[in-house]
Coordinates of C-alpha atoms in Angstrom, one line a residue:
Chain A
M348 CA 20.6 1.9 5.8
T349 CA 21.4 3.3 9.2
A350 CA 22.5 0.7 11.7
A351 CA 20.4 1.9 14.7
P352 CA 17.9 -0.9 15.5
E353 CA 14.2 0.0 15.3
V354 CA 12.9 1.5 18.5
A355 CA 9.3 0.6 18.1
Q356 CA 8.8 -2.9 19.5
P357 CA 6.2 -5.0 17.8
N358 CA 3.0 -4.7 19.9
M359 CA -0.1 -6.7 19.6
A360 CA -2.3 -4.1 21.3
R361 CA -4.0 -1.9 18.7
P362 CA -6.9 0.5 18.9
G363 CA -10.3 -0.9 18.0
V364 CA -11.2 -1.7 14.4
P365 CA -12.6 1.4 12.7
E366 CA -16.0 0.6 11.2
G367 CA -19.0 2.4 9.9
L368 CA -19.7 5.6 8.1
G369 CA -17.1 7.7 9.9
A370 CA -14.3 5.5 9.0
A371 CA -15.6 5.2 5.4
L372 CA -15.6 9.0 5.1
H373 CA -12.2 9.5 6.7
D374 CA -10.5 6.8 4.7
G375 CA -12.4 7.7 1.6
W376 CA -11.1 11.3 1.8
V377 CA -7.5 10.0 2.2
V378 CA -7.9 8.0 -0.9
A379 CA -9.7 10.9 -2.8
K380 CA -6.8 13.2 -1.9
R381 CA -4.3 10.7 -3.4
N382 CA -6.4 10.6 -6.6
L383 CA -6.5 14.4 -6.8
I384 CA -2.7 14.6 -6.3
K385 CA -2.4 12.5 -9.4
I386 CA -4.5 14.9 -11.4
K387 CA -2.2 17.7 -10.2
R388 CA 0.9 15.7 -11.2
I389 CA -0.4 14.9 -14.7
P390 CA -1.7 18.3 -15.8
D391 CA -2.4 16.9 -19.3
L392 CA -5.3 15.0 -17.9
L393 CA -7.0 18.1 -16.7
I394 CA -6.2 20.1 -19.9
F395 CA -7.8 17.4 -22.1
S396 CA -10.8 16.9 -19.8
T397 CA -11.3 20.6 -20.1
I398 CA -10.8 21.0 -23.8
Q399 CA -13.2 18.3 -24.7
P400 CA -16.4 19.9 -23.2
I401 CA -15.4 23.3 -24.6
M402 CA -15.1 21.7 -28.0
F403 CA -18.4 19.9 -27.7
V404 CA -20.3 23.1 -26.7
L405 CA -18.8 25.0 -29.6
L406 CA -19.2 22.2 -32.2
F407 CA -22.8 21.5 -31.3
A408 CA -23.8 25.1 -30.9
Y409 CA -22.3 26.2 -34.3
V410 CA -22.6 23.0 -36.4
F411 CA -26.0 21.7 -35.3
G412 CA -27.4 25.0 -34.0
G413 CA -28.5 26.2 -37.4
A414 CA -29.9 22.8 -38.6
I415 CA -32.0 21.7 -35.6
K416 CA -35.1 23.6 -34.6
V417 CA -36.9 22.8 -31.3
S418 CA -40.2 24.5 -30.7
G419 CA -40.4 27.0 -27.9
V420 CA -36.7 27.4 -27.2
N421 CA -33.4 28.5 -28.8
Y422 CA -31.3 25.4 -29.8
R423 CA -28.2 26.5 -27.9
E424 CA -30.2 26.8 -24.7
Y425 CA -31.9 23.5 -25.4
L426 CA -28.5 21.9 -26.1
M427 CA -26.6 22.9 -23.0
P428 CA -28.3 20.7 -20.4
G429 CA -27.9 17.8 -22.9
I430 CA -24.2 18.4 -23.2
F431 CA -23.8 18.8 -19.4
V432 CA -25.4 15.4 -18.8
Q433 CA -23.4 13.7 -21.6
T434 CA -20.1 15.1 -20.3
V435 CA -20.9 14.1 -16.7
A436 CA -21.9 10.6 -17.8
F437 CA -18.7 10.2 -19.9
G438 CA -16.7 11.7 -17.0
A439 CA -17.8 8.8 -14.9
A440 CA -15.9 6.4 -17.2
V441 CA -12.8 7.7 -15.5
T442 CA -13.8 5.8 -12.4
A443 CA -13.6 2.5 -14.3
I444 CA -10.2 3.3 -15.7
G445 CA -8.8 4.5 -12.3
L446 CA -9.9 1.4 -10.5
A447 CA -8.7 -1.0 -13.2
D448 CA -5.4 0.8 -13.1
D449 CA -5.1 0.4 -9.3
L450 CA -6.0 -3.3 -9.5
Q451 CA -3.5 -3.9 -12.2
K452 CA -0.7 -2.2 -10.3
G453 CA -1.4 -4.1 -7.1
I454 CA -2.3 -0.9 -5.2
V455 CA -5.8 -2.4 -4.4
D456 CA -3.9 -5.3 -2.8
R457 CA -2.0 -2.9 -0.6
F458 CA -5.3 -1.2 0.3
R459 CA -7.0 -4.4 1.0
S460 CA -4.3 -5.5 3.4
L461 CA -4.8 -2.4 5.5
P462 CA -7.3 -2.2 8.3
M463 CA -9.2 0.5 6.5
S464 CA -12.9 0.8 5.7
R465 CA -14.0 -1.7 2.9
A466 CA -15.8 1.1 1.1
A467 CA -13.1 3.7 1.3
V468 CA -11.3 3.0 -2.0
L469 CA -14.6 3.3 -3.8
V470 CA -15.8 6.3 -1.9
G471 CA -12.5 7.9 -2.5
R472 CA -12.5 7.2 -6.2
T473 CA -16.0 8.3 -6.8
T474 CA -15.5 11.4 -4.7
S475 CA -12.4 12.5 -6.6
D476 CA -14.1 11.8 -9.9
L477 CA -17.1 13.9 -8.7
L478 CA -14.8 16.8 -8.0
N479 CA -13.3 16.4 -11.4
N480 CA -16.8 16.5 -12.9
V481 CA -17.6 19.7 -10.9
F482 CA -14.5 21.4 -12.3
V483 CA -15.3 20.4 -15.9
T484 CA -18.9 21.6 -15.4
V485 CA -17.7 25.0 -14.3
V486 CA -15.6 25.3 -17.4
M487 CA -18.5 24.2 -19.6
S488 CA -21.0 26.6 -17.9
L489 CA -18.7 29.5 -18.7
T490 CA -18.4 28.4 -22.3
G491 CA -22.2 28.0 -22.4
L492 CA -22.7 31.5 -21.1
L493 CA -20.4 32.7 -23.9
V494 CA -22.5 31.1 -26.7
G495 CA -25.8 32.4 -25.3
W496 CA -27.0 29.8 -22.7
R497 CA -28.8 31.3 -19.7
I498 CA -30.6 30.1 -16.6
H499 CA -33.9 31.9 -16.6
T500 CA -35.4 30.6 -13.4
G501 CA -33.4 32.1 -10.6
I502 CA -30.6 31.1 -8.2
G503 CA -32.5 28.4 -6.2
K504 CA -33.6 26.3 -9.2
G505 CA -30.3 27.0 -10.9
I506 CA -28.4 25.5 -8.1
A507 CA -30.9 22.7 -7.7
G508 CA -30.2 21.8 -11.4
F509 CA -26.5 21.5 -10.8
V510 CA -27.0 19.4 -7.6
V511 CA -29.2 16.9 -9.6
L512 CA -26.5 16.9 -12.3
F513 CA -23.7 16.0 -9.9
L514 CA -25.8 13.4 -8.1
F515 CA -26.3 11.8 -11.4
G516 CA -22.6 11.9 -12.2
Y517 CA -21.9 10.4 -8.8
A518 CA -24.4 7.6 -9.4
M519 CA -22.9 6.9 -12.8
S520 CA -19.4 6.6 -11.2
W521 CA -20.7 3.6 -9.2
I522 CA -21.8 1.8 -12.4
A523 CA -18.4 2.5 -13.8
A524 CA -16.8 1.2 -10.6
V525 CA -18.5 -2.1 -11.1
I526 CA -17.1 -2.2 -14.7
G527 CA -13.6 -1.2 -13.6
L528 CA -13.6 -3.9 -11.0
S529 CA -14.9 -6.6 -13.4
V530 CA -12.4 -6.2 -16.2
R531 CA -8.8 -7.4 -16.2
S532 CA -6.9 -4.5 -17.7
V533 CA -6.9 -0.7 -18.1
E534 CA -7.2 -1.1 -21.8
V535 CA -10.4 -3.1 -21.5
A536 CA -11.7 -0.6 -18.9
Q537 CA -11.1 2.2 -21.3
S538 CA -13.4 0.8 -24.0
A539 CA -15.8 -1.1 -21.7
G540 CA -16.3 2.0 -19.5
L541 CA -17.2 4.2 -22.5
I542 CA -19.0 2.1 -25.1
W543 CA -22.4 1.7 -23.4
L544 CA -22.5 5.4 -22.9
F545 CA -22.9 6.2 -26.6
P546 CA -26.3 4.6 -27.2
L547 CA -27.4 5.7 -23.7
T548 CA -26.7 9.4 -24.3
F549 CA -27.6 9.5 -28.0
L550 CA -30.9 7.6 -27.8
S551 CA -32.3 10.4 -25.7
N552 CA -33.5 13.9 -25.9
A553 CA -30.0 15.3 -25.2
F554 CA -29.4 16.7 -28.7
V555 CA -32.7 16.3 -30.5
A556 CA -36.3 16.2 -29.6
T557 CA -37.5 12.6 -29.2
D558 CA -40.5 13.3 -31.5
T559 CA -38.1 13.5 -34.5
L560 CA -37.1 9.8 -34.0
P561 CA -38.8 6.8 -35.7
G562 CA -42.1 6.0 -33.9
W563 CA -41.0 2.7 -32.4
L564 CA -37.9 4.3 -30.9
Q565 CA -39.7 7.2 -29.3
P566 CA -40.9 5.4 -26.2
V567 CA -37.3 4.0 -25.7
A568 CA -35.9 7.5 -25.8
D569 CA -38.7 9.0 -23.7
W570 CA -38.1 6.5 -20.9
N571 CA -34.3 6.7 -21.1
P572 CA -33.0 7.9 -17.7
I573 CA -30.8 10.4 -19.6
S574 CA -33.9 12.0 -21.2
S575 CA -35.6 12.4 -17.8
L576 CA -32.5 14.0 -16.4
V577 CA -31.9 16.3 -19.4
L578 CA -35.6 17.4 -19.5
G579 CA -35.5 17.9 -15.7
L580 CA -32.5 20.2 -16.0
R581 CA -34.1 22.1 -18.8
E582 CA -37.2 22.5 -16.6
L583 CA -35.2 23.7 -13.6
W584 CA -33.2 26.2 -15.8
G585 CA -36.0 27.4 -18.0
N586 CA -34.5 25.8 -21.2
A587 CA -37.4 23.4 -21.8
P588 CA -39.2 23.1 -25.1
V589 CA -42.9 23.1 -25.4
G590 CA -45.4 20.6 -26.8
A591 CA -44.5 17.3 -28.5
A592 CA -40.7 18.3 -28.3
R593 CA -40.9 17.4 -24.6
G594 CA -41.6 13.8 -25.4
H595 CA -44.7 11.9 -24.5
G596 CA -46.6 10.5 -21.5
F597 CA -45.4 10.2 -18.0
P598 CA -41.7 11.0 -18.6
A599 CA -42.6 14.3 -20.3
E600 CA -44.8 15.3 -17.3
H601 CA -42.5 14.3 -14.4
P602 CA -38.9 14.5 -15.5
I603 CA -37.4 15.7 -12.2
Q604 CA -39.2 13.0 -10.1
L605 CA -38.2 10.4 -12.6
A606 CA -34.6 11.6 -12.7
L607 CA -34.3 11.5 -8.9
M608 CA -35.8 8.0 -8.9
W609 CA -33.3 6.8 -11.4
I610 CA -30.4 8.2 -9.4
A611 CA -31.7 6.5 -6.3
L612 CA -32.2 3.3 -8.1
I613 CA -28.7 3.3 -9.6
L614 CA -27.1 4.0 -6.2
V615 CA -29.2 1.3 -4.4
I616 CA -28.2 -1.3 -6.9
F617 CA -24.6 -0.4 -7.8
V618 CA -23.1 0.8 -4.5
P619 CA -23.5 -2.6 -2.8
L620 CA -22.6 -4.4 -6.0
A621 CA -19.4 -2.4 -6.4
I622 CA -18.5 -3.0 -2.7
S623 CA -19.0 -6.7 -3.0
R624 CA -17.0 -6.7 -6.3
Y625 CA -14.2 -4.9 -4.5
R626 CA -14.1 -7.5 -1.7
K627 CA -13.6 -10.2 -4.3
A628 CA -11.4 -8.3 -6.6
A629 CA -8.1 -10.2 -7.0
A630 CA -5.5 -8.5 -9.1
R631 CA -4.0 -11.8 -10.1
Chain B
M201 CA 7.1 -20.1 22.2
A202 CA 3.7 -19.4 20.6
D203 CA 3.1 -19.8 16.9
A204 CA 2.5 -16.5 15.2
I205 CA 1.3 -18.1 12.0
I206 CA -0.6 -21.4 11.7
A207 CA -2.1 -22.8 8.5
Q208 CA -3.7 -26.2 8.3
G209 CA -4.8 -28.0 5.2
L210 CA -5.1 -24.9 2.9
V211 CA -6.7 -25.7 -0.4
K212 CA -7.3 -23.2 -3.2
R213 CA -8.5 -23.9 -6.7
Y214 CA -8.8 -21.6 -9.6
G215 CA -11.2 -23.4 -11.9
T216 CA -9.5 -26.7 -12.6
V217 CA -6.1 -25.5 -11.5
I218 CA -5.1 -26.5 -8.0
A219 CA -3.0 -23.7 -6.6
L220 CA -2.8 -25.1 -3.0
D221 CA -3.4 -28.8 -2.2
G222 CA -3.5 -29.1 1.5
L223 CA -0.7 -26.9 2.7
D224 CA 0.3 -26.9 6.4
L225 CA 2.7 -24.5 8.0
T226 CA 3.6 -22.9 11.4
V227 CA 5.9 -20.0 12.1
P228 CA 6.9 -19.6 15.8
E229 CA 7.0 -16.1 17.1
G230 CA 10.1 -14.1 16.3
T231 CA 11.3 -16.5 13.6
V232 CA 11.6 -16.4 9.8
L233 CA 10.0 -19.0 7.6
G234 CA 11.0 -19.2 4.0
L235 CA 8.6 -20.6 1.4
L236 CA 10.8 -21.9 -1.4
G237 CA 9.5 -23.0 -4.7
P238 CA 9.4 -22.4 -8.4
N239 CA 6.9 -20.1 -10.2
G240 CA 3.4 -21.4 -9.8
A241 CA 4.2 -23.6 -6.7
G242 CA 1.6 -21.7 -4.7
K243 CA 3.8 -19.3 -2.8
T244 CA 1.9 -16.1 -3.6
T245 CA -1.4 -17.8 -3.1
T246 CA -0.3 -18.8 0.4
V247 CA 0.7 -15.2 1.2
R248 CA -2.6 -13.8 -0.3
I249 CA -4.6 -16.2 1.9
L250 CA -2.7 -15.4 5.1
T251 CA -2.9 -11.7 4.5
T252 CA -6.7 -11.8 4.0
L253 CA -6.6 -11.0 0.3
L254 CA -8.0 -14.4 -0.7
E255 CA -10.3 -16.9 1.0
P256 CA -9.2 -20.5 1.0
D257 CA -11.6 -23.1 -0.4
R258 CA -10.7 -25.3 2.6
G259 CA -8.4 -25.3 5.6
E260 CA -7.9 -23.0 8.6
C261 CA -5.4 -20.4 9.4
T262 CA -4.6 -18.0 12.2
V263 CA -2.2 -15.1 12.3
G264 CA -1.3 -13.7 15.7
G265 CA -3.9 -16.2 17.1
I266 CA -6.7 -14.5 15.1
D267 CA -8.7 -16.5 12.6
V268 CA -7.9 -15.0 9.2
V269 CA -11.2 -15.9 7.4
R270 CA -13.5 -14.9 10.3
R271 CA -11.7 -11.8 11.6
P272 CA -9.8 -10.4 8.6
Q273 CA -10.0 -6.8 9.7
Q274 CA -8.3 -7.6 13.1
V275 CA -5.6 -9.5 11.2
R276 CA -4.9 -6.5 9.0
Q277 CA -4.1 -4.5 12.1
I278 CA -1.1 -6.7 13.1
I279 CA 0.4 -7.5 9.7
G280 CA 2.5 -5.8 7.1
L281 CA 2.6 -7.0 3.5
S282 CA 5.1 -6.2 0.8
G283 CA 4.2 -7.8 -2.4
Q284 CA 6.0 -9.2 -5.4
Y285 CA 5.1 -6.2 -7.5
A286 CA 6.0 -3.0 -5.7
A287 CA 2.6 -1.6 -4.9
V288 CA 3.5 2.0 -4.4
D289 CA 1.8 4.9 -6.2
E290 CA 4.1 6.3 -8.7
Y291 CA 2.5 9.7 -9.0
L292 CA 2.9 10.3 -5.3
T293 CA 6.2 11.2 -3.6
G294 CA 7.9 8.7 -1.3
S295 CA 6.7 10.5 1.8
E296 CA 3.2 11.0 0.4
N297 CA 2.9 7.2 -0.1
L298 CA 4.0 6.4 3.5
E299 CA 1.9 9.2 5.0
M300 CA -1.2 7.8 3.1
I301 CA -0.6 4.4 4.6
G302 CA -0.2 5.8 8.0
R303 CA -3.4 7.8 7.7
L304 CA -5.2 4.6 6.5
H305 CA -3.9 2.9 9.7
H306 CA -5.6 5.8 11.5
L307 CA -2.4 7.1 13.0
G308 CA -3.4 10.8 12.8
R309 CA -1.9 13.3 10.5
G310 CA 1.1 14.4 12.6
K311 CA 2.1 10.9 13.6
A312 CA 1.7 9.6 10.1
R313 CA 4.1 12.3 8.8
E314 CA 6.6 11.7 11.6
R315 CA 6.6 8.0 10.9
A316 CA 7.0 8.5 7.2
R317 CA 10.0 10.7 7.8
E318 CA 11.6 8.1 10.1
L319 CA 11.2 5.3 7.7
L320 CA 12.5 7.2 4.7
E321 CA 15.5 8.1 6.8
R322 CA 16.2 4.5 7.8
F323 CA 15.6 3.1 4.3
D324 CA 18.0 5.5 2.7
L325 CA 15.3 7.4 0.9
A326 CA 15.4 10.7 2.8
E327 CA 16.9 12.5 -0.2
A328 CA 14.2 11.2 -2.6
A329 CA 11.4 11.8 -0.1
N330 CA 9.8 14.6 -2.0
R331 CA 10.3 13.1 -5.5
T332 CA 7.6 11.2 -7.2
V333 CA 8.1 7.5 -7.2
K334 CA 8.1 7.5 -11.0
T335 CA 11.7 8.7 -10.7
Y336 CA 12.8 5.9 -8.3
S337 CA 14.9 3.0 -9.3
G338 CA 13.7 -0.6 -8.9
G339 CA 15.6 -1.0 -5.7
M340 CA 14.2 2.2 -4.3
R341 CA 10.7 1.2 -5.1
R342 CA 11.1 -2.1 -3.3
R343 CA 12.5 -0.4 -0.2
L344 CA 9.6 2.1 -0.2
D345 CA 7.2 -0.8 -0.6
L346 CA 8.8 -2.6 2.3
A347 CA 8.7 0.6 4.3
G348 CA 5.0 0.8 3.6
A349 CA 4.6 -2.6 5.2
L350 CA 6.3 -1.4 8.3
V351 CA 4.5 1.9 9.0
T352 CA 2.9 0.6 12.2
S353 CA 5.8 -1.7 13.2
P354 CA 3.6 -4.7 12.8
P355 CA 4.6 -7.8 14.7
I356 CA 4.0 -10.1 11.8
I357 CA 5.4 -9.4 8.3
F358 CA 4.7 -11.1 5.0
L359 CA 7.2 -10.6 2.1
D360 CA 6.4 -12.0 -1.3
E361 CA 9.6 -12.4 -3.3
P362 CA 11.1 -9.3 -1.8
T363 CA 14.2 -9.2 -4.0
T364 CA 13.0 -10.7 -7.3
G365 CA 14.3 -8.5 -10.1
L366 CA 16.8 -6.6 -8.0
D367 CA 20.4 -6.3 -8.8
P368 CA 22.9 -7.9 -6.3
R369 CA 23.5 -4.6 -4.5
G370 CA 19.8 -4.0 -4.2
R371 CA 19.3 -7.5 -2.9
L372 CA 22.0 -7.0 -0.2
G373 CA 20.3 -3.8 0.8
M374 CA 17.0 -5.6 1.2
W375 CA 18.6 -8.4 3.2
D376 CA 20.0 -5.8 5.6
V377 CA 16.6 -4.2 6.2
I378 CA 14.9 -7.6 6.6
S379 CA 17.4 -8.9 9.1
E380 CA 17.0 -5.7 11.1
R381 CA 13.3 -6.4 11.4
V382 CA 14.0 -9.9 12.6
R383 CA 16.4 -8.6 15.3
A384 CA 13.7 -6.2 16.4
G385 CA 11.5 -9.3 17.2
S386 CA 9.2 -9.4 14.2
T387 CA 7.9 -12.7 12.8
L388 CA 8.5 -13.1 9.1
L389 CA 7.1 -15.2 6.4
L390 CA 8.9 -14.7 3.1
T391 CA 8.7 -16.4 -0.3
T392 CA 11.6 -16.7 -2.6
Q393 CA 13.0 -18.5 -5.6
Y394 CA 16.5 -17.8 -4.5
L395 CA 18.1 -20.5 -2.4
E396 CA 20.9 -18.2 -1.3
E397 CA 18.2 -15.9 0.1
A398 CA 16.4 -18.6 2.0
D399 CA 19.8 -19.8 3.3
Q400 CA 20.7 -16.3 4.5
L401 CA 17.5 -15.1 6.1
C402 CA 15.4 -18.1 7.2
D403 CA 15.3 -20.1 10.4
D404 CA 13.0 -22.6 8.7
I405 CA 12.3 -23.5 5.2
I406 CA 9.3 -25.2 3.6
V407 CA 9.9 -26.3 0.1
I408 CA 6.6 -26.3 -1.9
D409 CA 5.8 -27.6 -5.3
K410 CA 2.4 -27.9 -6.9
G411 CA 0.7 -26.5 -3.9
R412 CA 2.1 -29.1 -1.4
S413 CA 4.9 -29.0 1.1
I414 CA 7.5 -31.5 0.0
A415 CA 10.2 -30.8 2.6
H416 CA 10.5 -28.9 5.8
G417 CA 13.5 -28.1 8.0
T418 CA 16.3 -25.7 8.8
P419 CA 18.6 -24.9 5.8
D420 CA 21.2 -27.2 7.3
E421 CA 18.8 -30.0 7.9
L422 CA 17.7 -29.9 4.4
K423 CA 21.2 -29.8 3.0
R424 CA 22.1 -32.8 5.2
E425 CA 19.2 -34.7 3.8
V426 CA 20.8 -34.7 0.4
G427 CA 24.2 -35.6 1.9
G428 CA 26.9 -33.2 3.1
E429 CA 28.9 -33.5 -0.1
R430 CA 27.9 -34.5 -3.6
L431 CA 29.7 -35.6 -6.6
H432 CA 28.7 -33.6 -9.7
V433 CA 29.4 -34.5 -13.3
V434 CA 28.6 -31.9 -15.9
L435 CA 28.5 -33.1 -19.4
A436 CA 29.1 -31.4 -22.7
D437 CA 26.7 -33.5 -24.6
R438 CA 23.2 -34.2 -23.4
A439 CA 23.2 -37.7 -24.9
D440 CA 25.9 -38.7 -22.4
T441 CA 23.7 -38.0 -19.3
D442 CA 22.1 -41.5 -19.3
V443 CA 25.5 -43.3 -19.3
A444 CA 26.9 -41.0 -16.7
A445 CA 23.8 -41.5 -14.5
Q446 CA 24.3 -45.3 -14.8
I447 CA 27.9 -44.9 -13.7
L448 CA 27.1 -42.8 -10.7
A449 CA 24.2 -45.1 -9.8
D450 CA 26.8 -47.9 -9.6
L451 CA 29.1 -45.9 -7.4
G452 CA 26.8 -43.9 -5.2
P453 CA 24.5 -44.8 -2.3
E454 CA 21.3 -43.6 -4.1
L455 CA 19.8 -43.0 -7.5
P456 CA 21.6 -40.0 -9.0
V457 CA 19.8 -36.7 -9.6
V458 CA 19.7 -35.6 -13.2
D459 CA 19.3 -31.9 -14.2
H460 CA 18.5 -32.3 -17.9
E461 CA 18.8 -28.6 -18.6
A462 CA 22.2 -28.2 -17.0
H463 CA 23.4 -31.7 -18.1
D464 CA 24.4 -32.1 -14.5
V465 CA 24.3 -35.5 -12.9
S466 CA 25.0 -35.8 -9.2
T467 CA 24.9 -38.2 -6.3
A468 CA 25.8 -38.4 -2.6
I469 CA 29.2 -39.6 -1.6
A470 CA 29.8 -43.2 -0.6
G471 CA 33.1 -44.0 1.1
P472 CA 36.1 -41.6 0.9
A473 CA 35.3 -38.8 -1.6
P474 CA 38.7 -38.9 -3.5
R475 CA 38.4 -42.6 -4.2
M476 CA 34.8 -42.2 -5.5
L477 CA 36.0 -39.3 -7.7
I478 CA 38.9 -41.3 -9.2
E479 CA 36.7 -44.3 -9.8
A480 CA 34.1 -42.0 -11.5
V481 CA 36.8 -40.5 -13.8
R482 CA 38.1 -43.9 -14.7
R483 CA 34.7 -45.3 -15.6
L484 CA 33.7 -42.2 -17.5
D485 CA 36.9 -42.4 -19.5
K486 CA 36.4 -46.0 -20.2
A487 CA 32.9 -45.2 -21.6
G488 CA 34.5 -42.6 -23.8
I489 CA 32.9 -39.6 -22.1
E490 CA 34.8 -36.4 -21.4
P491 CA 32.9 -34.4 -18.9
R492 CA 32.9 -30.6 -19.0
D493 CA 33.3 -30.5 -15.3
I494 CA 33.6 -33.0 -12.5
A495 CA 33.8 -32.1 -8.8
V496 CA 32.9 -32.9 -5.2
R497 CA 30.8 -30.0 -3.8
T498 CA 29.0 -29.2 -0.6
A499 CA 25.3 -29.7 -1.1
T500 CA 23.2 -26.6 -1.7
L501 CA 19.5 -25.9 -1.3
D502 CA 19.5 -26.2 -5.1
D503 CA 20.4 -29.8 -4.8
V504 CA 17.7 -30.3 -2.3
F505 CA 15.2 -28.8 -4.6
M506 CA 16.5 -30.8 -7.6
K507 CA 16.3 -34.0 -5.6
L508 CA 12.8 -33.4 -4.3
T509 CA 11.2 -32.2 -7.5
G510 CA 13.5 -33.4 -10.3
Q511 CA 13.6 -29.9 -11.7
A512 CA 15.6 -26.8 -11.1
L513 CA 14.2 -23.7 -9.6
H514 CA 13.2 -21.4 -12.4
G515 CA 15.4 -18.4 -12.4
A516 CA 17.4 -19.5 -9.4
E517 CA 21.0 -18.8 -9.3
R518 CA 23.1 -21.9 -9.3
E519 CA 25.8 -21.9 -6.8
T520 CA 29.0 -23.2 -8.3
T521 CA 31.5 -22.6 -5.6
P522 CA 32.3 -25.6 -3.4

């Protein structure tokens, strides 16, 4: 410790309290950068989050590819939007784990004692997880192209599909944020963040056409937000099946509108809920 | 002198557990208040309320004249908090940690970097500045955490058990840094289980137990309250404590204090100390008790705590030198 006394005198005069969207974005980006540095420092994280989607694409394409027939489309092309959506949804679970970890280690306390935007920790976390999802999606797209998946509709709709996909992943992160802020440990966040995603993604048209399900289950799968999203992407990319394989009724007719509606609904409910959870979150 | 921190009638319950039961405290500007108490006394809860992390169920508090519950964001601008568990990010380097805090205080990139460099220098962490915190020792993490609380040179600083878990050298290092802040004019509220620490650093001490203040004064005032010097009898056999307590009760001016865990019975001195000591030895001998230790010692804050609560501070070091 050097002996020189501190030069800066304590002063009560401070600039005004930063509030509003500008502060939330600035502070959110500072937090997001901190999360991204962590990904850089633990490369294993990135390696495994890359290997998994590659493995999924290859397994589903080669294992189920021969067994499952969907009318009007090649199964590998049918499959890819489903795997994209599933991977992005599971990727959101990282948000729950990251927040629970920060809570447990007292880092959230440090953040909460700073005069930063109340939303920043959540904005930062969901943003860095979004960027992680974008990276994984790029890797998955390349793998998909290798096994024969193509976008048949042109660049505009192709991009629109990815935008909807990322919006959905972002919305899912906010659900995961509420979970991460509600549990008391990283271990619980790990299972609680993932477990509900299995029925959600499998009870849908992600891997099989919903008309192959038992009759009573078909409406559930047709109205599942995941189904709307997957069918919407298939539509945008020209990977959609025809006839009964699309599902039934309204969801089969308006998948894109329904998908956007679900995304908006999730954000409207879970953004304020997560922020109020964050305010109350007490590490111990 | 104005009061930098004022709390009145703070109450906080967790379900049926009462963490704070009407706590009052004031800290005049530029002074150090120590909150002394065992685990679970309510020290951390008090700090969490005063630093805006927790809302009290009842009671009022102001920090720097600002209402903590109504204007938390303004309070956050003038305080620094360093917690019991070093809240630094272990995947970031020391300088990245401090820079991030500076940025979140809206210092601007250049200024945040400059301030981080300054603090790392002063806290003896310059060499480790670009290493991830994962590689730091416990003492280094604590210093970094404290540095994090000082990024904006806040006028009011809260330290929750700043030296718990540190080795003696680490503790001395922290004391240095803390004293330096006080000399620079900061107001400090610190919690501790270590009597020696409160003695060294604090102008005022509030002893709290079960969420209430049970004593308040300067370290000297508190020690005087239990008598300047005390006669201690330490017994080899726990069964002998009752007899020894009876003997000391007959000799001393007050009911003796019995620490059942340490088998230590003590009382204030009445009359000349040597005569009381000799008389105590004579009566113990007559009762067939051979103490492991018997001595007249200057009262410590440990005695204060023992007398007030009937229990020793958990994990506190007992001072054995006269």
